[in-house]
Amino acid sequence: MTRELLNPRERFGLLVIDEPQDRVPVYPLVTSRAARVLGKTVREYCTDGITMARCQLAAQDRFGHDFISLFSEVGLVAEALGSAYDYPEDDVPMLLRPRWRGLPEESDLSDVSDPSDGRVRMFLSAVEYAWEARSDTVPVLAFIPAPFTTAQQLVDPEEFLLGLLTAPEQAKGLLDWVTRATVALTRKVIEAGGLPVFVDPLASGSVISGEQFREFALPYEAGVIRFCHRYDLDIILHVCGDGGPVIDLLPETGADLLSIDLIGLDRAIAAAGGRCRVVGNFPTTQLWLASPAEVGSAAGEMVRQGRACPKGFVAATGCEVPHDTPDENIDAFVAACREAGTNRAFGQQS
Amino acid sequence: MVVPDLSFDGWAEKFASLPDELMAQHYYYRAQQARLGRVEPWSYYMFPPQTFALYGAKHLKRLSFDSSLAALRMWGFVQNETERLYRARQLGMKVVATMGDLGAVPVLVNAFPGCVPFYPDCTWWTPFVQESKVLFDAATRLGIGDATCYSRAALGAFAKHSYFPDPDLVVASTGASCDDYSGVEQLAAGIAAETLWVESPWRKGCATCGTGFAVEPGTREFLSAEYRRVVERLGRLTGHKPTDADLLAAIRKTNLVRSKTGRLRDYGYVQAALPALEMMVVEFGCLHYYADIDEWTNILDDLLRTCEQRVRNGERVAAEDALRVVWITPPADPLFLCHFEKRGARIVGTEYVINQALVPIAERGRPLDALAGSFLQASLIGSSRERADLAVTQARERGAEGAVISGILGGSHCAMESHLIAGRVKEALGLPVLQFDVPEPAREVNQQLGTRIDAFLEVLAGRRSQTGQTSRTRRTSPTGIP
């Protein structure tokens, strides 16, 4: 691999101040897939902060992508607030028992100013380790579930979705409470050195309508993003699944970068690309199952489309890289995105 | 009463309780944005060290900070400078890199509307703040390796095109200056779009007299003519031809910064109202005002109010009996300043090779002559003895008990000059002197150096107990400028 002019930190620094970069940043969401790089189980990755960080560092070394992505799954906040999770040997933690069967009463909502139960300490240790190890050259992203997704992990999911219709104010009370907890955790993440990425997969168009998104997800996403803007941070919001019903609304969250999944890139750029950098959106199934040549060809095409985004583009996968994705396919993705995303005019003075 | 400093984590706590309204008051490029009728969100800057640490400034986690809001504001502004320079370009301003002279050419650049000066030289701190050798490695690939001053980071920054916008013009001063940096400038000129070379004359055969250095006839006129070329070239860049009144206005703005800095030096070094780390940032603000002279002036006012209040309340940032030290040559790693203070010393005077940026510029006569006259007080264009005497004067005035010379491994003038300056300080004042080279970027002060520093401070403490010296610092001139 030839030496590049900029490192990921420098490249990202230019992107977020609206300056051209030497090439588009490349960001396959190598999250728990990173466990494979060091031969760890996903359980080890998800339950030991130092292991998580080391796997991420090793994956970044191996594939040469532009971010460290500290993430296991969407239960981080919910577990800290009382939901129970199961930890399979080689899969991400799964919700075993939500804290509540139905929407809680206001009196059930205790103080959440210092969420530190569950895997919070583990996660913060991963952030600190990665920050110490590599933050001078690579941005360290710390994924935090957004309030809507967390709320759906605290209450029986069907009951929660039903509650949006039958007891909307009670649902909002829960969402307010979760938002306070999320903000408190976000502050700890910032202090540990992680750039927060908010993930709200359960608020996608695959789960709720655009109207429900506007009422029950957007204000709370906006709340946590507003908190981060107080620190002048550039925030990625990731909404996976069907982005069609919500894409027009996503810029209203205040996110600086929108990470999208199942939606045409042209459509996403037209709807949001004037206000937000677009991050996306290579199909993960294709990354997993196609040949390296097919991956490279399709990724190059995606980047050529994405570079039309006025606010900037990050070549990413639409969601997390599946565990069984061959190394060769990730390599092909990274190489093709780099090649198609190269800005040959960079550094040439007029 | 001693005002406690704040750690990195301490700032996190304090920042969390600040009202949003306070942060919304502080933004840069006010005049430019007022003309556009808007305030861009990117122009706010009062953010905590955590923000900048997230974007790579790892060393902030190791430093101790002054606990005032004025200091927080200052740090946010200074750390924000890279973005500010890019935003200047986005606003349509001309970005002019000034190199090598440390303080004079930016005065001229500020006489041109829509122009902003900056010193790539100041990126010498970046590897230390980021705890990274990225810029050094980039410089090495271009031919300037480890055996050269840390200022080679500037060349790496030119090559990277991501630490400041590619300048519209580079004004590079050479001649009587740092040898290493002249090499950096030469290679940077191969990357920059256009470089205008300016010669800094040697201050020949002069002797210390009164408030400054005497100058050979013709020297000032030579430099004034050099500045005329700068003005003409900037005129072609901007389409603006400044009058003497425009130049004088720029000088007055500069003098305002220098006089406020002088007062802060008095507060910091004489009355211990600000720590050494913040004081170094203040002093270096006289170079190019961190790319917005108006906002930097406001920040200095804020710091002055803090100092005034502290002095009024009998508050200090160091104990009365702290060991008094003058510091010669700025430490590339700012952690050393914090380390000395933590070990019971305080800085009562500095010779950071920027004397030319601290002295007032005459506001009478022809402006370019006046600017040239002030530059001829520069630290680096005369003999080592003259430079040493800048420190000796402060040490004598403020009852210093020792001197520290922080050199740079490979820095040519350090290798030759540090010994001469140490000798002069010992000869003139009989003070112990600690000389050391600042090591490459690291998380902490290495153990060997830490032991040397401790031993040095023990010597100072021992001498004090033998001589029965008082801990009082004598006051110096009202401006604090020697």
mmCIF file of C-alpha atoms in Angstrom, chain A:
data_model
loop_
_atom_site.group_PDB
_atom_site.id
_atom_site.type_symbol
_atom_site.label_atom_id
_atom_site.label_comp_id
_atom_site.label_asym_id
_atom_site.label_seq_id
_atom_site.Cartn_x
_atom_site.Cartn_y
_atom_site.Cartn_z
ATOM 1 C CA MET A 1 0.000 0.000 0.000
ATOM 2 C CA THR A 2 1.501 3.372 -0.960
ATOM 3 C CA ARG A 3 1.969 6.030 1.671
ATOM 4 C CA GLU A 4 -0.876 8.510 1.705
ATOM 5 C CA LEU A 5 -0.361 12.228 2.155
ATOM 6 C CA LEU A 6 -2.861 12.622 4.997
ATOM 7 C CA ASN A 7 -3.645 10.421 7.931
ATOM 8 C CA PRO A 8 -7.272 9.761 8.917
ATOM 9 C CA ARG A 9 -7.209 12.451 11.599
ATOM 10 C CA GLU A 10 -6.040 15.115 9.150
ATOM 11 C CA ARG A 11 -8.516 13.959 6.519
ATOM 12 C CA PHE A 12 -11.475 14.042 8.903
ATOM 13 C CA GLY A 13 -10.327 17.440 10.185
ATOM 14 C CA LEU A 14 -10.648 18.881 6.701
ATOM 15 C CA LEU A 15 -14.007 17.202 6.031
ATOM 16 C CA VAL A 16 -15.670 18.746 9.057
ATOM 17 C CA ILE A 17 -14.533 22.277 8.240
ATOM 18 C CA ASP A 18 -15.885 22.024 4.716
ATOM 19 C CA GLU A 19 -12.504 21.709 3.019
ATOM 20 C CA PRO A 20 -11.551 19.283 0.261
ATOM 21 C CA GLN A 21 -9.551 16.262 1.335
ATOM 22 C CA ASP A 22 -6.927 14.185 -0.450
ATOM 23 C CA ARG A 23 -9.574 11.501 -0.813
ATOM 24 C CA VAL A 24 -12.918 10.630 0.698
ATOM 25 C CA PRO A 25 -12.625 9.008 4.119
ATOM 26 C CA VAL A 26 -13.367 5.278 3.992
ATOM 27 C CA TYR A 27 -15.378 3.736 6.744
ATOM 28 C CA PRO A 28 -16.630 0.165 6.526
ATOM 29 C CA LEU A 29 -18.424 -0.245 9.844
ATOM 30 C CA VAL A 30 -15.987 -2.807 11.182
ATOM 31 C CA THR A 31 -17.468 -3.009 14.651
ATOM 32 C CA SER A 32 -17.656 -6.412 16.336
ATOM 33 C CA ARG A 33 -16.262 -7.915 13.110
ATOM 34 C CA ALA A 34 -12.963 -6.598 14.488
ATOM 35 C CA ALA A 35 -12.947 -9.465 17.019
ATOM 36 C CA ARG A 36 -11.994 -11.832 14.219
ATOM 37 C CA VAL A 37 -8.848 -9.880 13.439
ATOM 38 C CA LEU A 38 -7.319 -10.832 16.783
ATOM 39 C CA GLY A 39 -8.993 -14.230 16.966
ATOM 40 C CA LYS A 40 -11.263 -13.204 19.834
ATOM 41 C CA THR A 41 -14.845 -14.269 20.341
ATOM 42 C CA VAL A 42 -17.530 -11.664 19.979
ATOM 43 C CA ARG A 43 -18.379 -12.201 23.635
ATOM 44 C CA GLU A 44 -14.817 -11.327 24.615
ATOM 45 C CA TYR A 45 -14.985 -8.293 22.355
ATOM 46 C CA CYS A 46 -18.265 -7.091 23.821
ATOM 47 C CA THR A 47 -17.441 -7.611 27.477
ATOM 48 C CA ASP A 48 -13.822 -6.551 27.845
ATOM 49 C CA GLY A 49 -12.926 -2.954 27.041
ATOM 50 C CA ILE A 50 -9.247 -3.502 26.429
ATOM 51 C CA THR A 51 -10.011 -6.398 24.101
ATOM 52 C CA MET A 52 -12.527 -4.269 22.230
ATOM 53 C CA ALA A 53 -9.987 -1.485 21.806
ATOM 54 C CA ARG A 54 -7.166 -3.805 20.782
ATOM 55 C CA CYS A 55 -9.374 -5.508 18.213
ATOM 56 C CA GLN A 56 -10.345 -2.155 16.794
ATOM 57 C CA LEU A 57 -6.743 -0.997 16.586
ATOM 58 C CA ALA A 58 -5.731 -4.248 14.941
ATOM 59 C CA ALA A 59 -8.607 -4.003 12.466
ATOM 60 C CA GLN A 60 -7.626 -0.463 11.567
ATOM 61 C CA ASP A 61 -4.070 -1.645 11.025
ATOM 62 C CA ARG A 62 -5.274 -4.564 8.939
ATOM 63 C CA PHE A 63 -7.775 -2.816 6.691
ATOM 64 C CA GLY A 64 -6.493 0.759 6.706
ATOM 65 C CA HIS A 65 -9.859 2.433 7.137
ATOM 66 C CA ASP A 66 -10.267 5.924 8.544
ATOM 67 C CA PHE A 67 -11.962 5.481 11.919
ATOM 68 C CA ILE A 68 -11.810 3.401 15.065
ATOM 69 C CA SER A 69 -15.396 2.214 15.699
ATOM 70 C CA LEU A 70 -16.070 1.222 19.302
ATOM 71 C CA PHE A 71 -19.431 -0.512 19.353
ATOM 72 C CA SER A 72 -20.916 -3.793 20.365
ATOM 73 C CA GLU A 73 -24.685 -3.448 19.993
ATOM 74 C CA VAL A 74 -27.557 -1.171 20.942
ATOM 75 C CA GLY A 75 -28.045 -2.333 24.527
ATOM 76 C CA LEU A 76 -25.316 -0.294 26.188
ATOM 77 C CA VAL A 77 -27.547 2.335 27.796
ATOM 78 C CA ALA A 78 -30.531 0.072 28.360
ATOM 79 C CA GLU A 79 -28.393 -2.434 30.233
ATOM 80 C CA ALA A 80 -26.999 0.351 32.407
ATOM 81 C CA LEU A 81 -30.604 1.308 33.164
ATOM 82 C CA GLY A 82 -31.736 -2.166 34.151
ATOM 83 C CA SER A 83 -32.457 -4.385 31.146
ATOM 84 C CA ALA A 84 -30.826 -7.814 31.111
ATOM 85 C CA TYR A 85 -28.731 -9.178 28.231
ATOM 86 C CA ASP A 86 -27.423 -12.504 27.145
ATOM 87 C CA TYR A 87 -23.889 -12.810 25.805
ATOM 88 C CA PRO A 88 -23.589 -15.502 23.168
ATOM 89 C CA GLU A 89 -20.124 -16.867 22.472
ATOM 90 C CA ASP A 90 -19.887 -15.563 18.962
ATOM 91 C CA ASP A 91 -22.654 -13.071 18.488
ATOM 92 C CA VAL A 92 -23.446 -9.663 19.895
ATOM 93 C CA PRO A 93 -25.339 -9.392 23.209
ATOM 94 C CA MET A 94 -29.070 -9.929 22.916
ATOM 95 C CA LEU A 95 -31.909 -8.519 24.956
ATOM 96 C CA LEU A 96 -32.917 -11.156 27.470
ATOM 97 C CA ARG A 97 -35.371 -9.246 29.574
ATOM 98 C CA PRO A 98 -36.319 -5.576 29.271
ATOM 99 C CA ARG A 99 -36.550 -3.644 32.498
ATOM 100 C CA TRP A 100 -40.281 -3.072 32.078
ATOM 101 C CA ARG A 101 -43.048 -5.038 30.433
ATOM 102 C CA GLY A 102 -45.049 -1.915 29.681
ATOM 103 C CA LEU A 103 -44.368 1.803 29.679
ATOM 104 C CA PRO A 104 -43.202 2.866 33.154
ATOM 105 C CA GLU A 105 -44.932 5.454 35.294
ATOM 106 C CA GLU A 106 -43.086 8.668 36.057
ATOM 107 C CA SER A 107 -42.543 7.477 39.618
ATOM 108 C CA ASP A 108 -40.593 4.494 38.269
ATOM 109 C CA LEU A 109 -37.975 6.729 36.690
ATOM 110 C CA SER A 110 -35.103 7.173 39.131
ATOM 111 C CA ASP A 111 -32.062 9.430 39.002
ATOM 112 C CA VAL A 112 -29.915 8.767 35.938
ATOM 113 C CA SER A 113 -27.204 11.379 36.291
ATOM 114 C CA ASP A 114 -24.423 8.817 36.543
ATOM 115 C CA PRO A 115 -25.104 5.700 34.483
ATOM 116 C CA SER A 116 -22.249 3.330 35.206
ATOM 117 C CA ASP A 117 -23.817 -0.104 35.483
ATOM 118 C CA GLY A 118 -23.712 -2.910 32.939
ATOM 119 C CA ARG A 119 -20.952 -2.497 30.398
ATOM 120 C CA VAL A 120 -20.526 1.255 30.732
ATOM 121 C CA ARG A 121 -17.169 1.049 32.524
ATOM 122 C CA MET A 122 -15.981 -1.551 30.048
ATOM 123 C CA PHE A 123 -16.970 0.714 27.167
ATOM 124 C CA LEU A 124 -15.278 3.755 28.676
ATOM 125 C CA SER A 125 -12.092 1.789 29.209
ATOM 126 C CA ALA A 126 -12.169 0.845 25.519
ATOM 127 C CA VAL A 127 -12.505 4.502 24.588
ATOM 128 C CA GLU A 128 -9.659 5.565 26.867
ATOM 129 C CA TYR A 129 -7.382 2.822 25.592
ATOM 130 C CA ALA A 130 -8.010 3.597 21.944
ATOM 131 C CA TRP A 131 -7.663 7.326 22.544
ATOM 132 C CA GLU A 132 -4.291 6.891 24.194
ATOM 133 C CA ALA A 133 -3.128 4.508 21.526
ATOM 134 C CA ARG A 134 -4.128 6.218 18.332
ATOM 135 C CA SER A 135 -6.130 9.417 18.589
ATOM 136 C CA ASP A 136 -3.256 11.493 17.255
ATOM 137 C CA THR A 137 -3.722 9.917 13.845
ATOM 138 C CA VAL A 138 -7.170 8.272 13.740
ATOM 139 C CA PRO A 139 -10.513 9.581 15.057
ATOM 140 C CA VAL A 140 -11.924 7.379 17.794
ATOM 141 C CA LEU A 141 -15.668 6.963 17.331
ATOM 142 C CA ALA A 142 -17.730 5.742 20.268
ATOM 143 C CA PHE A 143 -21.186 4.468 19.338
ATOM 144 C CA ILE A 144 -23.999 5.366 21.698
ATOM 145 C CA PRO A 145 -27.566 4.154 21.211
ATOM 146 C CA ALA A 146 -29.938 7.069 20.694
ATOM 147 C CA PRO A 147 -32.874 7.476 23.094
ATOM 148 C CA PHE A 148 -35.599 5.922 20.915
ATOM 149 C CA THR A 149 -33.614 2.743 20.388
ATOM 150 C CA THR A 150 -32.695 2.540 24.055
ATOM 151 C CA ALA A 151 -36.294 3.062 25.143
ATOM 152 C CA GLN A 152 -37.279 0.159 22.951
ATOM 153 C CA GLN A 153 -34.739 -1.987 24.813
ATOM 154 C CA LEU A 154 -36.087 -0.960 28.212
ATOM 155 C CA VAL A 155 -39.686 -1.885 27.565
ATOM 156 C CA ASP A 156 -41.064 -4.933 25.807
ATOM 157 C CA PRO A 157 -40.583 -3.757 22.204
ATOM 158 C CA GLU A 158 -44.136 -4.482 21.085
ATOM 159 C CA GLU A 159 -45.573 -2.784 24.152
ATOM 160 C CA PHE A 160 -43.371 0.214 23.532
ATOM 161 C CA LEU A 161 -44.468 0.586 19.925
ATOM 162 C CA LEU A 162 -48.081 0.141 20.971
ATOM 163 C CA GLY A 163 -47.572 2.747 23.677
ATOM 164 C CA LEU A 164 -46.581 5.311 21.034
ATOM 165 C CA LEU A 165 -50.200 5.099 19.894
ATOM 166 C CA THR A 166 -52.035 4.520 23.150
ATOM 167 C CA ALA A 167 -50.006 6.479 25.703
ATOM 168 C CA PRO A 168 -47.819 8.928 23.787
ATOM 169 C CA GLU A 169 -47.175 11.252 26.746
ATOM 170 C CA GLN A 170 -46.055 8.360 28.894
ATOM 171 C CA ALA A 171 -43.737 7.265 26.089
ATOM 172 C CA LYS A 172 -42.318 10.777 25.920
ATOM 173 C CA GLY A 173 -41.760 10.771 29.654
ATOM 174 C CA LEU A 174 -39.678 7.639 29.237
ATOM 175 C CA LEU A 175 -37.841 9.157 26.274
ATOM 176 C CA ASP A 176 -37.030 12.287 28.304
ATOM 177 C CA TRP A 177 -35.610 10.133 31.044
ATOM 178 C CA VAL A 178 -33.581 8.052 28.613
ATOM 179 C CA THR A 179 -32.304 11.223 26.985
ATOM 180 C CA ARG A 180 -30.983 12.442 30.332
ATOM 181 C CA ALA A 181 -29.213 9.127 30.840
ATOM 182 C CA THR A 182 -27.819 9.221 27.314
ATOM 183 C CA VAL A 183 -26.512 12.741 27.808
ATOM 184 C CA ALA A 184 -24.846 11.704 31.062
ATOM 185 C CA LEU A 185 -23.171 8.769 29.347
ATOM 186 C CA THR A 186 -22.205 10.926 26.381
ATOM 187 C CA ARG A 187 -20.413 13.302 28.667
ATOM 188 C CA LYS A 188 -18.372 10.437 30.080
ATOM 189 C CA VAL A 189 -17.546 9.267 26.579
ATOM 190 C CA ILE A 190 -16.376 12.732 25.571
ATOM 191 C CA GLU A 191 -14.234 12.990 28.668
ATOM 192 C CA ALA A 192 -12.713 9.594 27.880
ATOM 193 C CA GLY A 193 -11.760 10.813 24.401
ATOM 194 C CA GLY A 194 -14.439 9.334 22.148
ATOM 195 C CA LEU A 195 -16.298 11.210 19.444
ATOM 196 C CA PRO A 196 -19.921 10.168 19.973
ATOM 197 C CA VAL A 197 -21.820 8.504 17.142
ATOM 198 C CA PHE A 198 -25.506 8.112 17.824
ATOM 199 C CA VAL A 199 -27.140 5.013 16.463
ATOM 200 C CA ASP A 200 -30.887 4.766 16.165
ATOM 201 C CA PRO A 201 -31.636 1.627 14.170
ATOM 202 C CA LEU A 202 -35.002 1.080 15.799
ATOM 203 C CA ALA A 203 -36.143 4.509 14.656
ATOM 204 C CA SER A 204 -35.689 3.646 10.988
ATOM 205 C CA GLY A 205 -38.442 3.613 8.436
ATOM 206 C CA SER A 206 -38.393 -0.169 8.724
ATOM 207 C CA VAL A 207 -39.891 0.138 12.215
ATOM 208 C CA ILE A 208 -41.804 3.420 12.498
ATOM 209 C CA SER A 209 -43.439 5.917 10.183
ATOM 210 C CA GLY A 210 -42.059 9.331 9.317
ATOM 211 C CA GLU A 211 -44.688 10.944 11.542
ATOM 212 C CA GLN A 212 -43.712 8.790 14.478
ATOM 213 C CA PHE A 213 -40.067 9.532 13.832
ATOM 214 C CA ARG A 214 -40.765 13.249 13.960
ATOM 215 C CA GLU A 215 -42.624 12.945 17.249
ATOM 216 C CA PHE A 216 -40.767 10.246 19.150
ATOM 217 C CA ALA A 217 -37.237 9.998 17.768
ATOM 218 C CA LEU A 218 -36.161 13.278 16.257
ATOM 219 C CA PRO A 219 -36.546 15.554 19.303
ATOM 220 C CA TYR A 220 -34.500 13.207 21.448
ATOM 221 C CA GLU A 221 -31.808 12.673 18.836
ATOM 222 C CA ALA A 222 -31.680 16.450 18.527
ATOM 223 C CA GLY A 223 -31.334 16.728 22.302
ATOM 224 C CA VAL A 224 -28.257 14.543 22.545
ATOM 225 C CA ILE A 225 -26.721 16.123 19.456
ATOM 226 C CA ARG A 226 -27.340 19.595 20.889
ATOM 227 C CA PHE A 227 -25.473 18.526 23.984
ATOM 228 C CA CYS A 228 -22.497 17.486 21.843
ATOM 229 C CA HIS A 229 -22.585 20.733 19.916
ATOM 230 C CA ARG A 230 -22.002 22.470 23.197
ATOM 231 C CA TYR A 231 -18.552 20.918 22.899
ATOM 232 C CA ASP A 232 -18.276 21.850 19.223
ATOM 233 C CA LEU A 233 -18.160 18.212 18.213
ATOM 234 C CA ASP A 234 -19.049 16.945 14.750
ATOM 235 C CA ILE A 235 -21.667 14.302 15.257
ATOM 236 C CA ILE A 236 -22.560 11.296 13.156
ATOM 237 C CA LEU A 237 -26.120 10.010 13.375
ATOM 238 C CA HIS A 238 -26.560 6.489 12.089
ATOM 239 C CA VAL A 239 -30.024 5.297 11.184
ATOM 240 C CA CYS A 240 -29.982 1.932 9.539
ATOM 241 C CA GLY A 241 -32.780 0.111 7.790
ATOM 242 C CA ASP A 242 -35.134 1.920 5.435
ATOM 243 C CA GLY A 243 -34.127 5.568 5.358
ATOM 244 C CA GLY A 244 -36.794 6.616 2.860
ATOM 245 C CA PRO A 245 -39.506 7.740 5.279
ATOM 246 C CA VAL A 246 -37.105 9.726 7.462
ATOM 247 C CA ILE A 247 -34.407 11.118 5.208
ATOM 248 C CA ASP A 248 -36.060 14.508 4.811
ATOM 249 C CA LEU A 249 -36.281 14.827 8.595
ATOM 250 C CA LEU A 250 -32.801 13.713 9.551
ATOM 251 C CA PRO A 251 -31.064 17.065 8.981
ATOM 252 C CA GLU A 252 -33.436 18.578 11.552
ATOM 253 C CA THR A 253 -31.668 16.560 14.225
ATOM 254 C CA GLY A 254 -28.669 18.847 13.813
ATOM 255 C CA ALA A 255 -26.393 15.946 12.916
ATOM 256 C CA ASP A 256 -23.252 16.981 11.100
ATOM 257 C CA LEU A 257 -22.869 13.675 9.319
ATOM 258 C CA LEU A 258 -25.722 11.326 8.413
ATOM 259 C CA SER A 259 -24.959 7.653 8.181
ATOM 260 C CA ILE A 260 -27.604 6.006 6.046
ATOM 261 C CA ASP A 261 -28.462 2.493 4.988
ATOM 262 C CA LEU A 262 -31.306 1.395 2.729
ATOM 263 C CA ILE A 263 -31.972 4.355 0.494
ATOM 264 C CA GLY A 264 -30.729 5.505 -2.899
ATOM 265 C CA LEU A 265 -27.606 7.596 -2.473
ATOM 266 C CA ASP A 266 -28.891 10.164 -4.960
ATOM 267 C CA ARG A 267 -32.085 10.544 -2.984
ATOM 268 C CA ALA A 268 -30.217 10.933 0.291
ATOM 269 C CA ILE A 269 -27.851 13.526 -1.125
ATOM 270 C CA ALA A 270 -30.704 15.479 -2.654
ATOM 271 C CA ALA A 271 -32.599 15.500 0.638
ATOM 272 C CA ALA A 272 -29.784 16.065 3.096
ATOM 273 C CA GLY A 273 -26.513 16.651 1.299
ATOM 274 C CA GLY A 274 -26.779 20.430 1.341
ATOM 275 C CA ARG A 275 -26.810 20.484 5.134
ATOM 276 C CA CYS A 276 -25.050 17.299 6.239
ATOM 277 C CA ARG A 277 -22.122 15.196 5.085
ATOM 278 C CA VAL A 278 -23.511 11.903 3.902
ATOM 279 C CA VAL A 279 -21.997 8.658 5.155
ATOM 280 C CA GLY A 280 -22.967 5.570 3.287
ATOM 281 C CA ASN A 281 -24.190 3.190 2.207
ATOM 282 C CA PHE A 282 -22.782 0.062 0.680
ATOM 283 C CA PRO A 283 -25.083 -2.966 1.166
ATOM 284 C CA THR A 284 -23.605 -5.183 3.843
ATOM 285 C CA THR A 285 -25.033 -8.374 2.386
ATOM 286 C CA GLN A 286 -23.238 -7.628 -0.856
ATOM 287 C CA LEU A 287 -20.027 -6.954 1.048
ATOM 288 C CA TRP A 288 -20.372 -10.304 2.727
ATOM 289 C CA LEU A 289 -21.450 -12.517 -0.176
ATOM 290 C CA ALA A 290 -20.144 -10.978 -3.389
ATOM 291 C CA SER A 291 -16.715 -11.580 -4.847
ATOM 292 C CA PRO A 292 -13.952 -9.080 -4.168
ATOM 293 C CA ALA A 293 -14.105 -7.908 -7.779
ATOM 294 C CA GLU A 294 -17.842 -7.305 -7.540
ATOM 295 C CA VAL A 295 -17.416 -5.471 -4.251
ATOM 296 C CA GLY A 296 -14.686 -3.282 -5.712
ATOM 297 C CA SER A 297 -16.688 -2.406 -8.777
ATOM 298 C CA ALA A 298 -19.847 -1.538 -6.854
ATOM 299 C CA ALA A 299 -17.976 0.393 -4.166
ATOM 300 C CA GLY A 300 -16.203 2.479 -6.791
ATOM 301 C CA GLU A 301 -19.539 3.320 -8.367
ATOM 302 C CA MET A 302 -20.955 4.317 -4.971
ATOM 303 C CA VAL A 303 -18.062 6.665 -4.335
ATOM 304 C CA ARG A 304 -18.377 8.306 -7.726
ATOM 305 C CA GLN A 305 -22.008 9.026 -6.870
ATOM 306 C CA GLY A 306 -21.275 10.081 -3.330
ATOM 307 C CA ARG A 307 -18.644 12.625 -4.248
ATOM 308 C CA ALA A 308 -21.425 14.770 -5.628
ATOM 309 C CA CYS A 309 -22.588 15.494 -2.086
ATOM 310 C CA PRO A 310 -22.093 19.247 -1.547
ATOM 311 C CA LYS A 311 -21.207 19.000 2.150
ATOM 312 C CA GLY A 312 -18.913 16.040 1.714
ATOM 313 C CA PHE A 313 -19.045 12.279 1.620
ATOM 314 C CA VAL A 314 -17.707 9.356 3.597
ATOM 315 C CA ALA A 315 -17.570 5.999 1.827
ATOM 316 C CA ALA A 316 -19.107 3.589 4.286
ATOM 317 C CA THR A 317 -21.174 0.498 4.588
ATOM 318 C CA GLY A 318 -24.883 0.963 5.244
ATOM 319 C CA CYS A 319 -24.613 -0.928 8.497
ATOM 320 C CA GLU A 320 -22.169 -3.100 10.419
ATOM 321 C CA VAL A 321 -19.887 -5.408 8.489
ATOM 322 C CA PRO A 322 -21.213 -8.966 9.011
ATOM 323 C CA HIS A 323 -19.007 -11.226 11.086
ATOM 324 C CA ASP A 324 -18.384 -13.702 8.286
ATOM 325 C CA THR A 325 -17.375 -11.136 5.699
ATOM 326 C CA PRO A 326 -14.092 -12.287 4.104
ATOM 327 C CA ASP A 327 -11.082 -10.091 4.697
ATOM 328 C CA GLU A 328 -10.569 -9.913 0.944
ATOM 329 C CA ASN A 329 -13.939 -8.257 0.489
ATOM 330 C CA ILE A 330 -13.203 -5.594 3.077
ATOM 331 C CA ASP A 331 -9.839 -5.044 1.415
ATOM 332 C CA ALA A 332 -11.540 -4.703 -1.954
ATOM 333 C CA PHE A 333 -14.034 -2.229 -0.519
ATOM 334 C CA VAL A 334 -11.336 -0.061 1.046
ATOM 335 C CA ALA A 335 -9.093 -0.145 -2.013
ATOM 336 C CA ALA A 336 -11.875 0.702 -4.422
ATOM 337 C CA CYS A 337 -13.206 3.539 -2.286
ATOM 338 C CA ARG A 338 -9.741 5.004 -1.930
ATOM 339 C CA GLU A 339 -9.103 4.828 -5.635
ATOM 340 C CA ALA A 340 -12.462 6.232 -6.696
ATOM 341 C CA GLY A 341 -12.378 8.813 -3.942
ATOM 342 C CA THR A 342 -8.953 10.246 -4.676
ATOM 343 C CA ASN A 343 -8.883 13.991 -5.192
ATOM 344 C CA ARG A 344 -6.043 14.493 -7.627
ATOM 345 C CA ALA A 345 -6.216 18.256 -7.318
ATOM 346 C CA PHE A 346 -5.523 18.180 -3.591
ATOM 347 C CA GLY A 347 -2.492 20.202 -2.620
ATOM 348 C CA GLN A 348 -2.061 21.657 -6.093
ATOM 349 C CA GLN A 349 -1.956 25.408 -5.552
ATOM 350 C CA SER A 350 -3.841 27.488 -8.048
#
